PDB file of C-alpha atoms in Angstrom:
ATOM      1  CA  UNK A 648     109.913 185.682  62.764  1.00  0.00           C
ATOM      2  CA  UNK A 649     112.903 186.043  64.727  1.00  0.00           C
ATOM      3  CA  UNK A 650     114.714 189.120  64.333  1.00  0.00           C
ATOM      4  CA  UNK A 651     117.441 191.153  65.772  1.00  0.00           C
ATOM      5  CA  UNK A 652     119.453 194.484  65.423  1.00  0.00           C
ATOM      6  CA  UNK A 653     123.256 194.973  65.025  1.00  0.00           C
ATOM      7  CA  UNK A 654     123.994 198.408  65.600  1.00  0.00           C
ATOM      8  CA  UNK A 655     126.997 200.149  65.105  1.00  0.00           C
ATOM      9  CA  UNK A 656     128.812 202.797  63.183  1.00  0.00           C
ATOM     10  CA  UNK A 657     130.633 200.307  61.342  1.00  0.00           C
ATOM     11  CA  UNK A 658     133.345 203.049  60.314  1.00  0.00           C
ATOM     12  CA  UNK A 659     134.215 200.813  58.216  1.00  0.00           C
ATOM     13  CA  UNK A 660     132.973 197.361  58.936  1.00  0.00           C
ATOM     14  CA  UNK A 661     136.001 194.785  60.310  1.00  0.00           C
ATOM     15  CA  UNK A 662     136.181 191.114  60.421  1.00  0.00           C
ATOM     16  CA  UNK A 663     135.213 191.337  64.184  1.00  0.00           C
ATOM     17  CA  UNK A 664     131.748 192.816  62.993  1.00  0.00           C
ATOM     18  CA  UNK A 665     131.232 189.932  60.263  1.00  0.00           C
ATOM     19  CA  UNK A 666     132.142 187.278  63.015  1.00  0.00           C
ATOM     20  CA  UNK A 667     129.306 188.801  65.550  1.00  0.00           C
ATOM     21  CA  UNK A 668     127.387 188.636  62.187  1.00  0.00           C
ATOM     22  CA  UNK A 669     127.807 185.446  61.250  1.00  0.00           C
ATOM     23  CA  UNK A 670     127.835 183.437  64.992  1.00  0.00           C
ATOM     24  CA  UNK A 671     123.976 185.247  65.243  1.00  0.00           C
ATOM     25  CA  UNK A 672     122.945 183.565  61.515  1.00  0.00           C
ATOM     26  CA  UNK A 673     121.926 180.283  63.464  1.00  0.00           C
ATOM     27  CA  UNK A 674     119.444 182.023  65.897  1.00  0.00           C
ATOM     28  CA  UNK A 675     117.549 184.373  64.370  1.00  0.00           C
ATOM     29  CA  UNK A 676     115.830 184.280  60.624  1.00  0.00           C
ATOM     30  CA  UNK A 677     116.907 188.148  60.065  1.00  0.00           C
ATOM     31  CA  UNK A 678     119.564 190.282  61.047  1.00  0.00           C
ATOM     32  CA  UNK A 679     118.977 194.189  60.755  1.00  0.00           C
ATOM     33  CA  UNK A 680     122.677 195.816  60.187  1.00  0.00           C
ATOM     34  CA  UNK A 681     121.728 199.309  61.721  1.00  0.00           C
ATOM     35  CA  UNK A 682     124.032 201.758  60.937  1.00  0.00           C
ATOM     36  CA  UNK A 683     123.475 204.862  63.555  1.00  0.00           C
ATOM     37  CA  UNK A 684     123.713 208.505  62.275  1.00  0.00           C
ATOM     38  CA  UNK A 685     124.858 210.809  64.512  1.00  0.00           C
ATOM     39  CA  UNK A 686     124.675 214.126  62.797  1.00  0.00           C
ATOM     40  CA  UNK A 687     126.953 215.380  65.956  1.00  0.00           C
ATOM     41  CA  UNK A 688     129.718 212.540  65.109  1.00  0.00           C
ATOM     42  CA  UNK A 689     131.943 213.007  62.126  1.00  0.00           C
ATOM     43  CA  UNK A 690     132.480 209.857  60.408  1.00  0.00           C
ATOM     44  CA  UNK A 691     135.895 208.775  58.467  1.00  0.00           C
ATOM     45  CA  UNK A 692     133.736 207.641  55.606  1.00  0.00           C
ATOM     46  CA  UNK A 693     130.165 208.499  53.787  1.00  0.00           C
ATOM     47  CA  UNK A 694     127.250 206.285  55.325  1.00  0.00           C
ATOM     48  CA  UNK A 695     126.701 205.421  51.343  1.00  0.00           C
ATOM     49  CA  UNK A 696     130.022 203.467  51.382  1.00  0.00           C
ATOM     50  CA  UNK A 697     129.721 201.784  54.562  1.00  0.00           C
ATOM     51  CA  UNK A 698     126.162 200.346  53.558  1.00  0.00           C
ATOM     52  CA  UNK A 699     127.611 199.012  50.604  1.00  0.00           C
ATOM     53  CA  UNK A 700     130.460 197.228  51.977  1.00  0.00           C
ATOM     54  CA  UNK A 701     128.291 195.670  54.685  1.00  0.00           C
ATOM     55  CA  UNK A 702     126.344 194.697  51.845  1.00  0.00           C
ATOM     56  CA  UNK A 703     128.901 192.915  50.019  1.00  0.00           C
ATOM     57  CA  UNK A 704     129.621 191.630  52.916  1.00  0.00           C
ATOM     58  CA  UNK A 705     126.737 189.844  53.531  1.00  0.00           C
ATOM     59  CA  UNK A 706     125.682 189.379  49.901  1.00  0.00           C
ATOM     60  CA  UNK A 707     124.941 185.987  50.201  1.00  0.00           C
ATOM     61  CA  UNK A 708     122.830 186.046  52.779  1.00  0.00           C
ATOM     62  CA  UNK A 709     119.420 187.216  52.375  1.00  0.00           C
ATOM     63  CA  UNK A 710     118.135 187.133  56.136  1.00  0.00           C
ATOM     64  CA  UNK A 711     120.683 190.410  57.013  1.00  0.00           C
ATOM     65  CA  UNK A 712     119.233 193.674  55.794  1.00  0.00           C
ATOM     66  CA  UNK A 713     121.102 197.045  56.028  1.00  0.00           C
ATOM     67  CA  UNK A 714     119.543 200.089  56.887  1.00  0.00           C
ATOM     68  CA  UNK A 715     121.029 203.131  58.705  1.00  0.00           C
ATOM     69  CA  UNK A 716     118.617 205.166  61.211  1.00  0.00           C
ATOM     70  CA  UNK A 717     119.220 208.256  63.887  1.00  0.00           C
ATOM     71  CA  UNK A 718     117.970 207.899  66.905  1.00  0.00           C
ATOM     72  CA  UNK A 719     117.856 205.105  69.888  1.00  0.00           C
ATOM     73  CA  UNK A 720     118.185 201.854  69.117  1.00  0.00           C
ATOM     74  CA  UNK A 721     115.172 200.319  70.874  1.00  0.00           C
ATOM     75  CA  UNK A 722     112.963 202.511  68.738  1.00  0.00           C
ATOM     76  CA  UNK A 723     114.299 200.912  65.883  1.00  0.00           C
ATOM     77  CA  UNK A 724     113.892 197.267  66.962  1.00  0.00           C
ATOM     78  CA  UNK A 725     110.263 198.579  67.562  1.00  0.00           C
ATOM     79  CA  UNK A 726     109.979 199.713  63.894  1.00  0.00           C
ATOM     80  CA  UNK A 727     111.780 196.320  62.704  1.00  0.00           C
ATOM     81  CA  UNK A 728     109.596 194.160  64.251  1.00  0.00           C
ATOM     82  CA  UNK A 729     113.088 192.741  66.132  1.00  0.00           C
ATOM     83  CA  UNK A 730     112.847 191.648  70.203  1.00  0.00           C
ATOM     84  CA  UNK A 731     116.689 191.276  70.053  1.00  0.00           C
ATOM     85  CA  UNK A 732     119.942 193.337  69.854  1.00  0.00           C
ATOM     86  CA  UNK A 733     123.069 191.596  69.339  1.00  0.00           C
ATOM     87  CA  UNK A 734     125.893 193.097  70.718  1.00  0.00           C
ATOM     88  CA  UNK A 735     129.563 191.740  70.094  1.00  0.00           C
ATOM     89  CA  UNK A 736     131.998 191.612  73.344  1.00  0.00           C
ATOM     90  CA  UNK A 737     135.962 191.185  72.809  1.00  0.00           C
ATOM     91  CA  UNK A 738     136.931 192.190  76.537  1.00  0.00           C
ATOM     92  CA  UNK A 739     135.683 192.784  79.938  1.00  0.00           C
ATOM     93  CA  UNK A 740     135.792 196.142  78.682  1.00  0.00           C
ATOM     94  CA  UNK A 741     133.117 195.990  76.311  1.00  0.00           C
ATOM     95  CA  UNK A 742     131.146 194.016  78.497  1.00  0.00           C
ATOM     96  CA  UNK A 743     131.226 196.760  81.611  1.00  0.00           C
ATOM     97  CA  UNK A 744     129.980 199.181  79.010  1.00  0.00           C
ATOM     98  CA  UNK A 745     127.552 196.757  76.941  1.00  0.00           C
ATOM     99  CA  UNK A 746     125.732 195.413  79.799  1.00  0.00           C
ATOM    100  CA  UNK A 747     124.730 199.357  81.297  1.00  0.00           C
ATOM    101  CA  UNK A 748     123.186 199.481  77.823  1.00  0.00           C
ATOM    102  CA  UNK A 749     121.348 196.439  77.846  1.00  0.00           C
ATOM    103  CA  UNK A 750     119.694 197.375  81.306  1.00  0.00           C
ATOM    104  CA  UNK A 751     118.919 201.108  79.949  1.00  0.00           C
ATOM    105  CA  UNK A 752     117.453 199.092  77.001  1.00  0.00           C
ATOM    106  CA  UNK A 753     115.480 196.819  78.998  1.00  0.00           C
ATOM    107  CA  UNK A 754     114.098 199.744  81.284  1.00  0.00           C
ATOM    108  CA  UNK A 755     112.948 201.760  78.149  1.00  0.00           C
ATOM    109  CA  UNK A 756     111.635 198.642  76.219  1.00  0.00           C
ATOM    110  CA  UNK A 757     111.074 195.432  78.234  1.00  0.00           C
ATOM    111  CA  UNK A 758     110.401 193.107  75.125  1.00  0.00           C
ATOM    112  CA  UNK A 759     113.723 193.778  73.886  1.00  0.00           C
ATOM    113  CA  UNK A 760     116.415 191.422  75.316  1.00  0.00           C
ATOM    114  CA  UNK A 761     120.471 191.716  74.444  1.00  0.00           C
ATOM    115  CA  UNK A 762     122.217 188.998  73.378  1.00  0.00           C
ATOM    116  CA  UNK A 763     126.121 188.843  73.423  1.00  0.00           C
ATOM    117  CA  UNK A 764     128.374 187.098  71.515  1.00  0.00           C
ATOM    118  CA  UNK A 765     131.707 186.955  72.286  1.00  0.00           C
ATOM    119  CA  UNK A 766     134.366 187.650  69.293  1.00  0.00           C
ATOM    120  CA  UNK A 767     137.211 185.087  68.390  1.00  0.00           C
ATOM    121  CA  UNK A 768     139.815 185.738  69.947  1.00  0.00           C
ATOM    122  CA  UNK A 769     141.805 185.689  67.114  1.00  0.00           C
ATOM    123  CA  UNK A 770     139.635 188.891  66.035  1.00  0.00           C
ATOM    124  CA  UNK A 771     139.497 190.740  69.907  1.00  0.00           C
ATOM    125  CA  UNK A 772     142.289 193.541  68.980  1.00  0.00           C
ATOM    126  CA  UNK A 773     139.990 194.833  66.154  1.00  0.00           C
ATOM    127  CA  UNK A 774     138.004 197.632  66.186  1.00  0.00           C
ATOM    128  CA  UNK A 775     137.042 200.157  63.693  1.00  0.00           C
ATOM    129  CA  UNK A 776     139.132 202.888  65.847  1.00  0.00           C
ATOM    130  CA  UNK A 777     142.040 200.650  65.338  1.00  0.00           C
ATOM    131  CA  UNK A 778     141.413 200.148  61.630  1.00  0.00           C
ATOM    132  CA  UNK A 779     140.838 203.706  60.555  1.00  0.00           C
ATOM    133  CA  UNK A 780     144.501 204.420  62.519  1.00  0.00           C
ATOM    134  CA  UNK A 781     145.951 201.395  60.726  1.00  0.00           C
ATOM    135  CA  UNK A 782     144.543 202.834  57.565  1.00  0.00           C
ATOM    136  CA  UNK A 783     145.677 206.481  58.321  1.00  0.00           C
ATOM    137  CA  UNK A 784     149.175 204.250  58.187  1.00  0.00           C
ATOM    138  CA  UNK A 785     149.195 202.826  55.299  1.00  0.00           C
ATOM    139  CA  UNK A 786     148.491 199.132  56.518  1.00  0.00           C
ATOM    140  CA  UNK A 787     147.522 196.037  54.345  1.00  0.00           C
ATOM    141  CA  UNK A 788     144.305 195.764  55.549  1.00  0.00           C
ATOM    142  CA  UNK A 789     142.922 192.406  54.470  1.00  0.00           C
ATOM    143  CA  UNK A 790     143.589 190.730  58.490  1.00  0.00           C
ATOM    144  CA  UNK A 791     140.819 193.286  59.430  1.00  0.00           C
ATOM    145  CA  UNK A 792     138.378 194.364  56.926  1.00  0.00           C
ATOM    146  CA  UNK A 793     136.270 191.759  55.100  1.00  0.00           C
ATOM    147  CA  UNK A 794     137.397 190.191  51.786  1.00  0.00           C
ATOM    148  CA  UNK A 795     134.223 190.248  50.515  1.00  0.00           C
ATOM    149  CA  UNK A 796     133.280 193.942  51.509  1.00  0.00           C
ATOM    150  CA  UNK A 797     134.927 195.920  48.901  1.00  0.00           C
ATOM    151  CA  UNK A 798     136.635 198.357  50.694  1.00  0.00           C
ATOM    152  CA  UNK A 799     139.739 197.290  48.534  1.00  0.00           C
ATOM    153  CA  UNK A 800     137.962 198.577  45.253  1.00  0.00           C
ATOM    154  CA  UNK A 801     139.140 202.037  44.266  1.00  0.00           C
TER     155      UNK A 801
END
């Protein structure tokens, strides 16, 4: 079985997540959604919420799974069973950082391989910093948060 990690904060989820999601479907029979815990890292909202709009989300899809974990990621692809990491790239920016992660990856885990996907561009100006200003703002969010997620439940 073919599996890979998606690891993120996801604080919250956007649309440019669930298109990295959703452009990996084809290759791999599951997708682990790891949420990272960083007990040093204050989050704008509970890890309970943010698994449960990633699994609305992805509802109708049973190959993704959500789980959240502390730690490195490669350990977790090791407890997975997963020999991939997909990583989502919307600049050259992303991809400077994203590739000196893949090679410290690599180094401490050879059987592990990154795979980037590049976002639509359409999608490239969103990140969850952006969306958790836009939301300090008062800003319709339905261009950047997934329909399907819940978020818009009160």
């Amino acid at each position: 079985m073919k599996t890979a990690v998606f690891a993120g904060s996801f604080d919250p989820i956007t649309r440019g997540h669930e298109d990295i999601v959703l452009k990996a479907m084809p290759l791999f029979d599951r997708i682990v959604i790891a949420i990272g815990v960083n007990i040093d890292k204050k989050s704008a909202f509970p890890l309970e919420k943010r698994i449960k709009w990633i699994e609305n989300t992805f509802a109708e899809y049973p190959k993704v799974k959500v789980v959240s974990y502390e730690g490195l990621t490669v350990d977790l692809c090791k407890k997975m069973g997963a020999n991939f990491i997909i990583r989502g790239l919307r600049n050259t920016t992303d991809f400077e950082y994203e590739s000196i992660i893949a090679e410290a990856n690599k180094k401490l885990n050879p059987e592990v391989e990154t795979i980037f996907l590049l976002s639509d561009p359409n999608l490239r100006c969103i990140s969850s910093t952006v969306v958790r200003d836009l939301i300090k703002n008062g800003v319709d969010m339905k261009n950047f948060i997934p329909e399907k997620s819940g978020f818009y439940e009160k």
